[in-house]
Short mmCIF file of N, CA and C in Angstrom, two decimals:
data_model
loop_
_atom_site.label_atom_id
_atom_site.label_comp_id
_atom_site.label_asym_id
_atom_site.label_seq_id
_atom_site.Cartn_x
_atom_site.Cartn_y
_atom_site.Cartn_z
N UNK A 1 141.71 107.43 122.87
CA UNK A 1 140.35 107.61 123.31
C UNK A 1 139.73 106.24 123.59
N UNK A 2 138.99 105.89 124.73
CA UNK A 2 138.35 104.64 124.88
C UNK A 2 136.77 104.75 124.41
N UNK A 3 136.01 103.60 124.79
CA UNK A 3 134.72 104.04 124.84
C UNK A 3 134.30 104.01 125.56
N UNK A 4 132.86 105.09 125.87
CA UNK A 4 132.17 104.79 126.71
C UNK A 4 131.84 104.15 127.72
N UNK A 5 131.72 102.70 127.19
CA UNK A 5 131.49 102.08 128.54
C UNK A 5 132.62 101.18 129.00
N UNK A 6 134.15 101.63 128.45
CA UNK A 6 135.16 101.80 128.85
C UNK A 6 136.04 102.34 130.10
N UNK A 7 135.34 103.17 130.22
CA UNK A 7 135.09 103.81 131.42
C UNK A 7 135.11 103.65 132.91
N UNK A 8 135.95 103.64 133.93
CA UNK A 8 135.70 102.72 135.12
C UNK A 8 134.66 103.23 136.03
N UNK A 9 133.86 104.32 135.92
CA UNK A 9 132.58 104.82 136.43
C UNK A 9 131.27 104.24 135.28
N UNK A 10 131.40 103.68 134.16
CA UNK A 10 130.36 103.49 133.37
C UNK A 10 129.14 102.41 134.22
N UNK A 11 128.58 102.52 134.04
CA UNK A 11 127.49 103.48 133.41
C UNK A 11 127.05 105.04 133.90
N UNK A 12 127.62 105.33 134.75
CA UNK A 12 127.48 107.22 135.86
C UNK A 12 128.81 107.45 135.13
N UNK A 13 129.54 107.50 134.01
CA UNK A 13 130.59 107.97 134.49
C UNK A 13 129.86 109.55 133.89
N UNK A 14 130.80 111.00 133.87
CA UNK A 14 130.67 112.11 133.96
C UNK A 14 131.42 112.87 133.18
N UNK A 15 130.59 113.69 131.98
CA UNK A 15 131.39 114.77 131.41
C UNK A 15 130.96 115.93 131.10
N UNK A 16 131.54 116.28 130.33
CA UNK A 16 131.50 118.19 130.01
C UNK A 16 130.55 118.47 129.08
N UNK A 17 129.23 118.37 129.98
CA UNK A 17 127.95 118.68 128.67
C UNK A 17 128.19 119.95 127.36
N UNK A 18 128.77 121.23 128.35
CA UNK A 18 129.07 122.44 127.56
C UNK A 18 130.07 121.86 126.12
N UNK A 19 130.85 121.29 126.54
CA UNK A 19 131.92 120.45 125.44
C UNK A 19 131.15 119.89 124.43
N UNK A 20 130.72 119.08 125.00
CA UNK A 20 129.74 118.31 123.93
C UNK A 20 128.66 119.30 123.05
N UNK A 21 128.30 120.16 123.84
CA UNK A 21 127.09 120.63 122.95
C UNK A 21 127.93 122.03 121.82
N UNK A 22 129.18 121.91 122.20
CA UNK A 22 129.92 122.74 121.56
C UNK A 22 130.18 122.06 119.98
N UNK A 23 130.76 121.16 120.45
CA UNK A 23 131.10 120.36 119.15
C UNK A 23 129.72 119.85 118.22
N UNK A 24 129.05 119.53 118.61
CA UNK A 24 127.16 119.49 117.93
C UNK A 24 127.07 120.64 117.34
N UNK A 25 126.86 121.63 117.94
CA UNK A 25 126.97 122.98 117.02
C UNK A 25 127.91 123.15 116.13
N UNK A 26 129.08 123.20 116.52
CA UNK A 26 130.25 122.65 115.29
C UNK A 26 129.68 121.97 113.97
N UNK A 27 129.40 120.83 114.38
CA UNK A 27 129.50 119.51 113.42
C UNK A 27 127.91 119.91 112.56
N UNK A 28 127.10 120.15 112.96
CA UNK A 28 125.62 120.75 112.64
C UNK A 28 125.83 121.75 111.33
N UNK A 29 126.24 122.71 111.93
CA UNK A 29 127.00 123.76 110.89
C UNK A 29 127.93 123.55 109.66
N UNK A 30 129.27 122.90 110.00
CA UNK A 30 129.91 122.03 108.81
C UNK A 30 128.53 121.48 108.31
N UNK A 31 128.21 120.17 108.71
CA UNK A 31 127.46 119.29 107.91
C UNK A 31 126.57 120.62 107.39
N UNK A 32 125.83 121.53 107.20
CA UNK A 32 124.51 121.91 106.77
C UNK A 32 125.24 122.97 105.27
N UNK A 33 126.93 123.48 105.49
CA UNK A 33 127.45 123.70 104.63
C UNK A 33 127.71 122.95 103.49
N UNK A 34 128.33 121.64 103.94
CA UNK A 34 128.28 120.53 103.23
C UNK A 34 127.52 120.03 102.47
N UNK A 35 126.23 119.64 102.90
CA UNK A 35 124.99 119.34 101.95
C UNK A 35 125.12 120.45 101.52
N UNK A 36 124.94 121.60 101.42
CA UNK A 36 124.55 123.57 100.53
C UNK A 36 125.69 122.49 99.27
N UNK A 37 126.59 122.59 99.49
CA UNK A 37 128.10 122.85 98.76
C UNK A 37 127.47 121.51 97.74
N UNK A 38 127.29 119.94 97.83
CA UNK A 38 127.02 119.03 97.39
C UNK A 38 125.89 118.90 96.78
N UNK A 39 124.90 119.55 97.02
CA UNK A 39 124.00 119.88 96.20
C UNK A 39 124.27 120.49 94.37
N UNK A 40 125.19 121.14 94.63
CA UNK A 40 126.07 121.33 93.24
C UNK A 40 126.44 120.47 92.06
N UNK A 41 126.66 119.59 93.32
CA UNK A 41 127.54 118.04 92.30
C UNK A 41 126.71 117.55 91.38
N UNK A 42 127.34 116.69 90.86
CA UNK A 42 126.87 115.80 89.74
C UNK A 42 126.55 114.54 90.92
N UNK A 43 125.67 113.93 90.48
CA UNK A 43 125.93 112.63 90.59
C UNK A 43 126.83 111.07 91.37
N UNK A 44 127.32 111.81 90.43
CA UNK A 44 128.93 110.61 89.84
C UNK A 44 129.65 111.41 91.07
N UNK A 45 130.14 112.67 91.24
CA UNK A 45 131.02 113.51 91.99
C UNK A 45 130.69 113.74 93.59
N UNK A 46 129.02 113.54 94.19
CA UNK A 46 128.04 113.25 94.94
C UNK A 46 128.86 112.02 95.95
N UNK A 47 128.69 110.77 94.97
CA UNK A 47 129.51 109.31 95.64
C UNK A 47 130.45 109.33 95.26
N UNK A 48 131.37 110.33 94.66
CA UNK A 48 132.50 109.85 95.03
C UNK A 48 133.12 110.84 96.51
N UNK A 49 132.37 111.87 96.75
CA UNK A 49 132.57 112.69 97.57
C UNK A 49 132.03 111.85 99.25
N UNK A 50 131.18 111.44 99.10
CA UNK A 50 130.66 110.17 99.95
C UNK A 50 131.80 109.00 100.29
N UNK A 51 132.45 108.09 99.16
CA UNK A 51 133.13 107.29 99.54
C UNK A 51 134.61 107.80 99.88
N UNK A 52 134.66 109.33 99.51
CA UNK A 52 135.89 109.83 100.32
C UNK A 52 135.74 109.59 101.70
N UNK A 53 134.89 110.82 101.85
CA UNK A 53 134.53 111.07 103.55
C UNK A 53 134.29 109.67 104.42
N UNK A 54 133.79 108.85 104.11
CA UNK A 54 133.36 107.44 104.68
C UNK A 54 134.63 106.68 104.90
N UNK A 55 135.87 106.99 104.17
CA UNK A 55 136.86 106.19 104.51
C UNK A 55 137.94 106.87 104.85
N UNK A 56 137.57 108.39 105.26
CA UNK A 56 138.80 108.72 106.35
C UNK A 56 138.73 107.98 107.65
#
């Protein structure tokens, strides 16, 4: 995957809005489970659940 302005059309370059707004809804949903689920935690179990996710 490159980035953005990687791109040999950047700054116009062109993509699949539907795609994108697919995966937002996706990721929206996980994340809003996520906080529900972490709200549970302790603390201590909170950051360590944090410095998991942060260093995949």
């Amino acid at each position: 995957m490159i980035w953005n302005w990687q791109h040999k059309d950047w700054p116009n370059f062109k993509y699949n809005q539907k795609h994108i707004l697919d995966l937002e809804k996706n990721f929206v949903k996980n994340s809003g489970i996520l906080l529900g689920a972490a709200k549970y935690l302790s603390e201590a179990d909170q950051n360590n659940l944090i410095v998991m996710l942060a260093s995949r």
